[in-house]
JSON list of C-alpha atoms in Angstrom, two decimals:
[
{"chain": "A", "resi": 1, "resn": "UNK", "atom": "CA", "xyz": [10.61, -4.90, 1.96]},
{"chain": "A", "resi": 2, "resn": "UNK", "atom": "CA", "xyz": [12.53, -7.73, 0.36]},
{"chain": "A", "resi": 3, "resn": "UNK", "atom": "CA", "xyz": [15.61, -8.03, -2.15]},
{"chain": "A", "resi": 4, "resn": "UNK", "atom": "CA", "xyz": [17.10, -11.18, -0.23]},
{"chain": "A", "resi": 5, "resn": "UNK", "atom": "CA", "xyz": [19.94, -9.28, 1.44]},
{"chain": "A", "resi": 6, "resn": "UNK", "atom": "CA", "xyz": [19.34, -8.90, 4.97]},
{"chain": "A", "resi": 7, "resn": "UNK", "atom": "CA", "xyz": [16.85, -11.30, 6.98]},
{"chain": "A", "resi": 8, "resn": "UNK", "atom": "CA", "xyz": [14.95, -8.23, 8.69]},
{"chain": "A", "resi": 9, "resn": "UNK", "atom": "CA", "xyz": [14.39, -6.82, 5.16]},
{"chain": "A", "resi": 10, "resn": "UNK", "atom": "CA", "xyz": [12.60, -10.09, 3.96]},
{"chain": "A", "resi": 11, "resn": "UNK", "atom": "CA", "xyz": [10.48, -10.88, 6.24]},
{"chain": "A", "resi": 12, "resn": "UNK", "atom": "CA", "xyz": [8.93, -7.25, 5.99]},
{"chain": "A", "resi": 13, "resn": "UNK", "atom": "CA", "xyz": [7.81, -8.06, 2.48]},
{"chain": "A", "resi": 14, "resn": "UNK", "atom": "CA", "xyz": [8.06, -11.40, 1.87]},
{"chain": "A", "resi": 15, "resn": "UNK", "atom": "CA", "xyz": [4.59, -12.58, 2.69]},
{"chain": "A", "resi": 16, "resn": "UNK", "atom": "CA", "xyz": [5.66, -16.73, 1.73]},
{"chain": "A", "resi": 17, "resn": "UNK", "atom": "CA", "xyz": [7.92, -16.71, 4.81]},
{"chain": "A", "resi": 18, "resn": "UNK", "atom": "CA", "xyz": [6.61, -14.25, 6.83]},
{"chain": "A", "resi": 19, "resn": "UNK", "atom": "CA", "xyz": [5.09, -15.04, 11.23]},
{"chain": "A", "resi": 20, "resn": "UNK", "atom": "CA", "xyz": [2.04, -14.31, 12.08]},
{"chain": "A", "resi": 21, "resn": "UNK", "atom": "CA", "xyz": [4.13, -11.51, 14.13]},
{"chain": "A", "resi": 22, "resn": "UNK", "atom": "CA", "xyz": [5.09, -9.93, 11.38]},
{"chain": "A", "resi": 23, "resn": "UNK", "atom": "CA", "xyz": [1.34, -9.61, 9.88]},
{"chain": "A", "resi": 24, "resn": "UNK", "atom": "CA", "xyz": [0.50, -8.45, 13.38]},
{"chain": "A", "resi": 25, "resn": "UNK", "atom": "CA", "xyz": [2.92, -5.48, 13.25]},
{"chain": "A", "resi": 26, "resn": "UNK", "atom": "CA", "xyz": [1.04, -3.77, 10.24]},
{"chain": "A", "resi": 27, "resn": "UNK", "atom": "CA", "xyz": [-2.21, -1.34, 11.32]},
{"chain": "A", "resi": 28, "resn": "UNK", "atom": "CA", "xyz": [-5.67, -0.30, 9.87]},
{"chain": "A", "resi": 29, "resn": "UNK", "atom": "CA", "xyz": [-5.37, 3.28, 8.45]},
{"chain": "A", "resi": 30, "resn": "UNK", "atom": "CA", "xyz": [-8.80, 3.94, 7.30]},
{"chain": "A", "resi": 31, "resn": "UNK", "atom": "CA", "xyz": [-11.44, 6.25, 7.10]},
{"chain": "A", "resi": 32, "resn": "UNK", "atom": "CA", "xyz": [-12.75, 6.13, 9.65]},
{"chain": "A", "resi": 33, "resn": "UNK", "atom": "CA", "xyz": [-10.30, 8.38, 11.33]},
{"chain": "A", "resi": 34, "resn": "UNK", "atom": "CA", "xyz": [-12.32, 11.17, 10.16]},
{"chain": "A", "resi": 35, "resn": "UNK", "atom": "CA", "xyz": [-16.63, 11.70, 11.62]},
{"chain": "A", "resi": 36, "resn": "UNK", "atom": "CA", "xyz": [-18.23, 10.55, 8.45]},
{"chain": "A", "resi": 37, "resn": "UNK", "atom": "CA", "xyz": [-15.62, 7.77, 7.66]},
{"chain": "A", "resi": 38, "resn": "UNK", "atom": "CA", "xyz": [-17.19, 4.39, 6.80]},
{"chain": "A", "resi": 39, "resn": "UNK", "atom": "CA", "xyz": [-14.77, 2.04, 5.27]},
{"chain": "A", "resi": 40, "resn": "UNK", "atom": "CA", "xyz": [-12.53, -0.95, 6.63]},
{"chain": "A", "resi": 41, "resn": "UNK", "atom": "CA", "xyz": [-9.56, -3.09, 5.76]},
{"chain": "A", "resi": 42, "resn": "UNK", "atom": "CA", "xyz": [-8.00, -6.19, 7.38]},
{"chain": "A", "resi": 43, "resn": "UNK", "atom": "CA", "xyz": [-4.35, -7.56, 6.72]},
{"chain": "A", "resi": 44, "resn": "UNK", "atom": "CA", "xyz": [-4.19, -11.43, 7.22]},
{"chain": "A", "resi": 45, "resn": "UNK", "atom": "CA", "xyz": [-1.60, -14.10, 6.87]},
{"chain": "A", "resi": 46, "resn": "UNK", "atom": "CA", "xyz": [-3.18, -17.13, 3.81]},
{"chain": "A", "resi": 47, "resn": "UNK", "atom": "CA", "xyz": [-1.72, -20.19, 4.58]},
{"chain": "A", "resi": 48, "resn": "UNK", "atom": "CA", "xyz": [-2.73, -23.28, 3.16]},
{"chain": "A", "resi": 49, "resn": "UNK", "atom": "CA", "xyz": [-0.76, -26.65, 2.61]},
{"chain": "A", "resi": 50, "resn": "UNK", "atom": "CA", "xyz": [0.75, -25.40, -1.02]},
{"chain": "A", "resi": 51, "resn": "UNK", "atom": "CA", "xyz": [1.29, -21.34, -0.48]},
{"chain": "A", "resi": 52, "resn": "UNK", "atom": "CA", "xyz": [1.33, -18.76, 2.30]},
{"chain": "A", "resi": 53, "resn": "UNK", "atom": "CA", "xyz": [0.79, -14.99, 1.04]},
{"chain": "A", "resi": 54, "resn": "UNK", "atom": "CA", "xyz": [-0.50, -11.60, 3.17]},
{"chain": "A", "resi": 55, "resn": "UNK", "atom": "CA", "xyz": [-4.08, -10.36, 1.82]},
{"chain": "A", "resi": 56, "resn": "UNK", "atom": "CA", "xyz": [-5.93, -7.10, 2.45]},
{"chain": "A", "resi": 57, "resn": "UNK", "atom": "CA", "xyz": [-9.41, -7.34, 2.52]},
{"chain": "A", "resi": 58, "resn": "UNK", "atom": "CA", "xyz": [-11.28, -3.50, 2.21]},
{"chain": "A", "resi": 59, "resn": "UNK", "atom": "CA", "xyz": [-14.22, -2.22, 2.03]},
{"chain": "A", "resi": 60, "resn": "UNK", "atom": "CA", "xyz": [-15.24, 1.36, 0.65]},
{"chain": "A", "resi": 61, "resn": "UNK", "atom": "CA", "xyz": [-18.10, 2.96, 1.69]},
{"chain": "A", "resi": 62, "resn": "UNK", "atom": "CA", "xyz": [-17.15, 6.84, -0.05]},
{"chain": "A", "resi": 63, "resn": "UNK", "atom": "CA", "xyz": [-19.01, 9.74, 0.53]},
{"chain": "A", "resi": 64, "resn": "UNK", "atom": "CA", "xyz": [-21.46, 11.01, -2.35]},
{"chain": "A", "resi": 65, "resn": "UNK", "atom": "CA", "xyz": [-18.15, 12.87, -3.71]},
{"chain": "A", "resi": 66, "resn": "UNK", "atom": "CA", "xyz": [-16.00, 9.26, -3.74]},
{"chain": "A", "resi": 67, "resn": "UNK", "atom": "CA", "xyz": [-14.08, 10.25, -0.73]},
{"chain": "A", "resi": 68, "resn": "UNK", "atom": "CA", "xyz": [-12.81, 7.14, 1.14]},
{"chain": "A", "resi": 69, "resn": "UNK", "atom": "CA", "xyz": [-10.36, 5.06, 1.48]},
{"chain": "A", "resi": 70, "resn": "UNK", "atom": "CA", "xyz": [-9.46, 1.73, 3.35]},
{"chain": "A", "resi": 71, "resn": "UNK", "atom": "CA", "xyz": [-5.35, 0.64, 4.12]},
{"chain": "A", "resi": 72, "resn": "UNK", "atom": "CA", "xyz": [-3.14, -0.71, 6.18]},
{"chain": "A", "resi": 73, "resn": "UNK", "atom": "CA", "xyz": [0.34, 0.57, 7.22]},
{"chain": "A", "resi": 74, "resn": "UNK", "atom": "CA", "xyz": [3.65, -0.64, 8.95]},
{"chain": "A", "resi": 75, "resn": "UNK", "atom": "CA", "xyz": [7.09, 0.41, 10.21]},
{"chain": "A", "resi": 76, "resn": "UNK", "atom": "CA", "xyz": [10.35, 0.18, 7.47]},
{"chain": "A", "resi": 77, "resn": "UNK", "atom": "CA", "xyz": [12.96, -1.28, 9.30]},
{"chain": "A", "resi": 78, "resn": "UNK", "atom": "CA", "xyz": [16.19, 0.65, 9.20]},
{"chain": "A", "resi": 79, "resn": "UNK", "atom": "CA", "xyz": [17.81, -1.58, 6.84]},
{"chain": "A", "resi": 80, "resn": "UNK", "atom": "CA", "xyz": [15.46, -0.52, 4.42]},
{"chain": "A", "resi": 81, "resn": "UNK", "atom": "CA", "xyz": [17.49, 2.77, 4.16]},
{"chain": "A", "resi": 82, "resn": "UNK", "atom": "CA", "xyz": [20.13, 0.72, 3.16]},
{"chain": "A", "resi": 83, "resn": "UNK", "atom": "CA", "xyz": [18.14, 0.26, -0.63]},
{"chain": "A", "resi": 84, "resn": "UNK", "atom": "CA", "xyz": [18.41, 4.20, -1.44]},
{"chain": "A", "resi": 85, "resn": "UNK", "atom": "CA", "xyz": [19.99, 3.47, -4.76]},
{"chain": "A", "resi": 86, "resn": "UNK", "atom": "CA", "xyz": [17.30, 1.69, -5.86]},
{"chain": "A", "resi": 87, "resn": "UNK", "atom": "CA", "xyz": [14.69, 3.21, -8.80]},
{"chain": "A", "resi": 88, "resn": "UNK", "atom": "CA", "xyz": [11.73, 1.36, -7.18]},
{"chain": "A", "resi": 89, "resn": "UNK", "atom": "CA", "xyz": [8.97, -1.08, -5.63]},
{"chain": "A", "resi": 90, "resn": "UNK", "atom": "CA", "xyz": [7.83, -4.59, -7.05]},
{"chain": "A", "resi": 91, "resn": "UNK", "atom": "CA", "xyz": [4.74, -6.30, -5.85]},
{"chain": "A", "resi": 92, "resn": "UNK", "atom": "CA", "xyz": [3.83, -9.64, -6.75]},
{"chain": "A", "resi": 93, "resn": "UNK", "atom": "CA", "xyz": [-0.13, -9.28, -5.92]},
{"chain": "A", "resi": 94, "resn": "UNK", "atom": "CA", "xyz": [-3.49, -10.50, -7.09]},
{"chain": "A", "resi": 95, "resn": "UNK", "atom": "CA", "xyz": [-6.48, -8.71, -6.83]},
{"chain": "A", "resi": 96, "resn": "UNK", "atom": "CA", "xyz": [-10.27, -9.89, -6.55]},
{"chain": "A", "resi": 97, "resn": "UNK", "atom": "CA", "xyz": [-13.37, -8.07, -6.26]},
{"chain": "A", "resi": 98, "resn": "UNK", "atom": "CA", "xyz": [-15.16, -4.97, -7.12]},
{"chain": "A", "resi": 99, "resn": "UNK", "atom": "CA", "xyz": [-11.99, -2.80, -5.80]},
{"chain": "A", "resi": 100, "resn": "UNK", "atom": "CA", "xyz": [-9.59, -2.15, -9.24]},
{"chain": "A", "resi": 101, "resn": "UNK", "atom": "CA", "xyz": [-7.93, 0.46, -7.88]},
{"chain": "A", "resi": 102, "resn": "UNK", "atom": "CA", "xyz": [-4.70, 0.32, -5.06]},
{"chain": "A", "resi": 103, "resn": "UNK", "atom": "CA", "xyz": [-1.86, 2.67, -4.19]},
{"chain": "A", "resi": 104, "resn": "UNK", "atom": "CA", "xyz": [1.10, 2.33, -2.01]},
{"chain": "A", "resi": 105, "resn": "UNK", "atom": "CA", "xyz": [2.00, 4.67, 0.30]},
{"chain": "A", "resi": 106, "resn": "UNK", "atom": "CA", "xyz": [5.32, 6.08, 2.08]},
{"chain": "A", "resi": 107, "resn": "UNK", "atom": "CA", "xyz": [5.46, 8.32, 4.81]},
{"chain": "A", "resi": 108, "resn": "UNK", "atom": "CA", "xyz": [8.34, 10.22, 6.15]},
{"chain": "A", "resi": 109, "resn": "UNK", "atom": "CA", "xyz": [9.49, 9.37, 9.60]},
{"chain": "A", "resi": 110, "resn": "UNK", "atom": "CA", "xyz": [9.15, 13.41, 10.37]},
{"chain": "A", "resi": 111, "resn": "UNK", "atom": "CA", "xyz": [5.13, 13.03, 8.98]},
{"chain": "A", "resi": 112, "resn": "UNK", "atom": "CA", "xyz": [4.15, 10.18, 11.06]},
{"chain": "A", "resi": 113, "resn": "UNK", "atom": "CA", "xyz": [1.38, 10.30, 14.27]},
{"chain": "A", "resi": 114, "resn": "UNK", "atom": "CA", "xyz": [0.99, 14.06, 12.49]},
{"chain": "A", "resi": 115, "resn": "UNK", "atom": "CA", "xyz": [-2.36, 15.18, 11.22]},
{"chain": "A", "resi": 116, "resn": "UNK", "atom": "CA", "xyz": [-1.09, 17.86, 8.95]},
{"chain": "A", "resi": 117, "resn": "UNK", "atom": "CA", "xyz": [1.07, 14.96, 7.67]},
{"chain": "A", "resi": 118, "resn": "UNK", "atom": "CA", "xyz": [1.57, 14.26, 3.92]},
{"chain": "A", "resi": 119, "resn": "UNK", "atom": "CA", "xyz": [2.37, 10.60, 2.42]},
{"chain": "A", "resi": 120, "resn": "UNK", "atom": "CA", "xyz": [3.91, 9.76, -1.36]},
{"chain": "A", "resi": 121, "resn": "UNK", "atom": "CA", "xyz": [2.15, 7.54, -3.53]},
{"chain": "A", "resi": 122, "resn": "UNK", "atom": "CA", "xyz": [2.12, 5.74, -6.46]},
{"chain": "A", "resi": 123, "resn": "UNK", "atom": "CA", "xyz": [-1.67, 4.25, -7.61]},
{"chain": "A", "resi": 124, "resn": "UNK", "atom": "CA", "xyz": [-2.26, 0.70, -9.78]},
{"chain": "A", "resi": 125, "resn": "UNK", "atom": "CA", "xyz": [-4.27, -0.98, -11.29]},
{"chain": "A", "resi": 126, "resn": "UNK", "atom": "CA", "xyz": [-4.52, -4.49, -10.64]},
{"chain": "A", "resi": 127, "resn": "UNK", "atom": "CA", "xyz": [-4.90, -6.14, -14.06]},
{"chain": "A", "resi": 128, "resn": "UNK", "atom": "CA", "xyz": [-6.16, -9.82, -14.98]},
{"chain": "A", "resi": 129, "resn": "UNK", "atom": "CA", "xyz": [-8.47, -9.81, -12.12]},
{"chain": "A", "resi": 130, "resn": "UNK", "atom": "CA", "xyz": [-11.03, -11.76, -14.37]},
{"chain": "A", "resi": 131, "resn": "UNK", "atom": "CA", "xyz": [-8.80, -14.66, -14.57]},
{"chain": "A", "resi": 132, "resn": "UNK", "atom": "CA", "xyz": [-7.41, -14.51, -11.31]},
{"chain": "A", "resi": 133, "resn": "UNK", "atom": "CA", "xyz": [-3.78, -14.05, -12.58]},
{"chain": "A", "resi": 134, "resn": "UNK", "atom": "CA", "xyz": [-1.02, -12.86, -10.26]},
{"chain": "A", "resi": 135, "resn": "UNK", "atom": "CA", "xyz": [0.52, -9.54, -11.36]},
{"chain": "A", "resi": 136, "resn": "UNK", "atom": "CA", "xyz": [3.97, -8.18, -10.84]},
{"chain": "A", "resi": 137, "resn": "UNK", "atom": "CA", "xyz": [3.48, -4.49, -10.37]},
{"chain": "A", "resi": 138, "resn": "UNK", "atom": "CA", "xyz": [6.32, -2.08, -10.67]},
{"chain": "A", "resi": 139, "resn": "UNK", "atom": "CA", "xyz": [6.15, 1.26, -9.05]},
{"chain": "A", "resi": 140, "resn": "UNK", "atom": "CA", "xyz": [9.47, 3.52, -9.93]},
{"chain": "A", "resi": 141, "resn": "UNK", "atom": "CA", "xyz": [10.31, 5.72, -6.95]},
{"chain": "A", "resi": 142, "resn": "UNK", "atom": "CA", "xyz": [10.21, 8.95, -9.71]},
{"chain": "A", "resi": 143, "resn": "UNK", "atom": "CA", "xyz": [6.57, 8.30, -9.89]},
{"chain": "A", "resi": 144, "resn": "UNK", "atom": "CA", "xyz": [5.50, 8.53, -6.45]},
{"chain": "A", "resi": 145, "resn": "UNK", "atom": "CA", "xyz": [4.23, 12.07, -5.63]},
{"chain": "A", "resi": 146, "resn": "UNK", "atom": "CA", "xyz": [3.28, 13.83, -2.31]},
{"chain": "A", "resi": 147, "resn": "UNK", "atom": "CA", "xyz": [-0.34, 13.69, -1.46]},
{"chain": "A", "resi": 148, "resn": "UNK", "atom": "CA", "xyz": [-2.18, 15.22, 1.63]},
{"chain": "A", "resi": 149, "resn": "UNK", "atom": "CA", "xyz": [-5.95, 14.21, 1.80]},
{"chain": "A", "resi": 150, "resn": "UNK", "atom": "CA", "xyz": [-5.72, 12.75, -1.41]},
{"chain": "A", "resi": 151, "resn": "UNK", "atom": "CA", "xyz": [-4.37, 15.83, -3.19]},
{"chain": "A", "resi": 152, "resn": "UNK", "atom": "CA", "xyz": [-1.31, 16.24, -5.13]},
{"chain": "A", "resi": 153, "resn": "UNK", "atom": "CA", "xyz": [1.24, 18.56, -3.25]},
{"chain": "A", "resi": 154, "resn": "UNK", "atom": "CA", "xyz": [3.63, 19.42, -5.74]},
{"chain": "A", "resi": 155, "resn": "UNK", "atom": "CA", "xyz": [5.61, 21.91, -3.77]},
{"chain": "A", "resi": 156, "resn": "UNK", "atom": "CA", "xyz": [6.68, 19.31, -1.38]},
{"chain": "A", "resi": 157, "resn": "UNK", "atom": "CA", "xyz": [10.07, 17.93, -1.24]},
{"chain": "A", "resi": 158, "resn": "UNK", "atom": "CA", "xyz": [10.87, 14.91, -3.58]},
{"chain": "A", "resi": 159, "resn": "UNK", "atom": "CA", "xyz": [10.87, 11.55, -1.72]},
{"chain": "A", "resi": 160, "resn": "UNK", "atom": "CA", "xyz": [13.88, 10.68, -0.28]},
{"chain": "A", "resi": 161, "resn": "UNK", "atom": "CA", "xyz": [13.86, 6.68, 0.68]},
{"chain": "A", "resi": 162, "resn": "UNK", "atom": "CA", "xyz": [16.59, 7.65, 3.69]},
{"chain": "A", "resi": 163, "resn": "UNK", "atom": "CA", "xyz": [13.54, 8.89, 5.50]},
{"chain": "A", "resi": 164, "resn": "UNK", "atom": "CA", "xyz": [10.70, 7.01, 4.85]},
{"chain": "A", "resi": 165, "resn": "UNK", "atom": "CA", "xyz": [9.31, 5.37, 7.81]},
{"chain": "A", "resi": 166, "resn": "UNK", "atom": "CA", "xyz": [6.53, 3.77, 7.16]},
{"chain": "A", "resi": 167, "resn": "UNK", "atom": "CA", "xyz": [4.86, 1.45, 4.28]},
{"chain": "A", "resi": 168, "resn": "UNK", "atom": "CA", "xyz": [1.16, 0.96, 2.89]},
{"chain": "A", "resi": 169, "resn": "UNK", "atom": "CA", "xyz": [-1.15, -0.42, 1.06]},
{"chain": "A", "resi": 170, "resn": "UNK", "atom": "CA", "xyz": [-4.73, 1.50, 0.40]},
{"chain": "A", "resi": 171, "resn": "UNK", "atom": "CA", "xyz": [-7.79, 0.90, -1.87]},
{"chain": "A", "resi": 172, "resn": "UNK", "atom": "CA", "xyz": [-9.62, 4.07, -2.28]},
{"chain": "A", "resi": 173, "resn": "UNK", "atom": "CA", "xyz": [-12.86, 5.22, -3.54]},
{"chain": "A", "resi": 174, "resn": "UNK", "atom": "CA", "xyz": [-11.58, 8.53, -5.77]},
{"chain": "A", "resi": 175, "resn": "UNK", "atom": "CA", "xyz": [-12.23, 11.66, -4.59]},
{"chain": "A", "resi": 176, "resn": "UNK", "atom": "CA", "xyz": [-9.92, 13.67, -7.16]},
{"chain": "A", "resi": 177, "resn": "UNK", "atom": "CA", "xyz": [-9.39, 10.49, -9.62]},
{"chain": "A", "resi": 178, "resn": "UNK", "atom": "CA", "xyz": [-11.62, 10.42, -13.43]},
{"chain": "A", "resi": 179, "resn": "UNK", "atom": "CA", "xyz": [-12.37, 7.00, -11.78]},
{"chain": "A", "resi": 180, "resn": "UNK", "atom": "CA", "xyz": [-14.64, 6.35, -8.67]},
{"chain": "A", "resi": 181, "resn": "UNK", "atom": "CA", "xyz": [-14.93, 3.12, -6.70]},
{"chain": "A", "resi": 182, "resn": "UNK", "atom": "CA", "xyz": [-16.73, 1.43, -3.80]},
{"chain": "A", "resi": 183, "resn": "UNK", "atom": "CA", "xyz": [-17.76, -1.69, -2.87]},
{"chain": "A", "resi": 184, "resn": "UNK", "atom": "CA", "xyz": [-15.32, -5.05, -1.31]},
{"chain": "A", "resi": 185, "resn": "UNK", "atom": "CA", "xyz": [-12.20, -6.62, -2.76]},
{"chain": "A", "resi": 186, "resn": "UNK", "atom": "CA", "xyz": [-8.96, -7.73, -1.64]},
{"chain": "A", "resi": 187, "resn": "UNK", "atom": "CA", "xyz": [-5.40, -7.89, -2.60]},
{"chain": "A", "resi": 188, "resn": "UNK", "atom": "CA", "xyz": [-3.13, -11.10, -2.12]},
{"chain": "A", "resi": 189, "resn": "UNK", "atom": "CA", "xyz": [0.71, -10.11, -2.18]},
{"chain": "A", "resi": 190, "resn": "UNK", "atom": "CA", "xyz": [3.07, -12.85, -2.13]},
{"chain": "A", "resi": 191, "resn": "UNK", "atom": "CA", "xyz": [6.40, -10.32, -1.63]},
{"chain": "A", "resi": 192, "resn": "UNK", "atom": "CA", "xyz": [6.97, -6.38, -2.54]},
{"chain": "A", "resi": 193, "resn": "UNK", "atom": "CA", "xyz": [10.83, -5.53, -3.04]},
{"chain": "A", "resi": 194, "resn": "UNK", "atom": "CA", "xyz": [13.10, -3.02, -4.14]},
{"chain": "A", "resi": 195, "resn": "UNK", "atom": "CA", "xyz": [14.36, -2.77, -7.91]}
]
């Protein structure tokens, strides 16, 4: 995650500099890790002779109750820790598709490999999607709640950026949401950094 600081930092976010080594340390976390799971997403490296960004492709497939979800996840390095102070996350991303809905998602070093684990997120919206504008997205660390199974835990401690291990992006079809989604889309990101 990227503020220009240390080199290790940017190339974990910055997607317009970043090896094909660094798109092959993020991992599928979808679905499907559950019986009736049926969704997908892939993380790729876009390079073409004017730009280079990271996209997700996903696909939902939800249940009849709009449970599913699609994501990908990778390791914070330690320097990230080193950002504490800041008040949050901003993505510079595009999204096309039928997939409006995204969230990013933190999990404590502690929670990670567990099943019982719980993650804090934040959801967006990708907006101008209809005229294929880039968006810059800004998540504030106070908004980011604990979620287990895609329910609110509000007895859970408060994040605390010294221990987050890992970072993620998801699409998801809306389980518990007012809003329900399926279908394919993707999400370009060109960097995500602290603020």
């Amino acid at each position: 995650l990227s503020s220009g600081i240390n080199a290790e930092c940017i190339t974990a976010g910055d997607f317009t500099t970043a090896t094909q080594a660094d798109i092959d340390s993020w991992r599928e976390v979808s679905d499907t890790v559950r019986e009736p799971g049926m969704s997908k997403a892939v993380f790729s490296l876009q390079k073409t002779q004017l730009f280079q960004r990271a996209v997700m492709f996903a696909m939902i497939n939800p249940q009849p109750n709009g449970a599913g979800f699609a994501g990908v996840q990778t390791a914070i390095p330690d320097c990230a820790a080193s950002y504490s102070d800041s008040t949050g996350l901003k993505l510079h991303a595009r999204g096309q598709g039928q997939l409006k809905f995204w969230k990013v998602v933190l999990t404590d070093r502690d929670q990670m490999g567990s099943i019982r684990r719980y993650d804090y997120e934040q959801k967006f919206q990708v907006r101008g999607m209809s005229d294929r504008q880039f968006d810059v997205v800004d998540l504030p660390f106070s908004q980011f709640k604990a979620y287990k199974w895609g329910k609110e835990l509000p007895d859970a401690p408060p994040l605390d950026l010294e221990k987050i291990g890992s970072f993620g992006l998801q699409t998801f079809g809306g389980v518990y949401d007012d809003y329900k989604q399926q279908g394919t889309g993707s999400l370009e990101v060109d960097f995500v950094s602290f603020y």
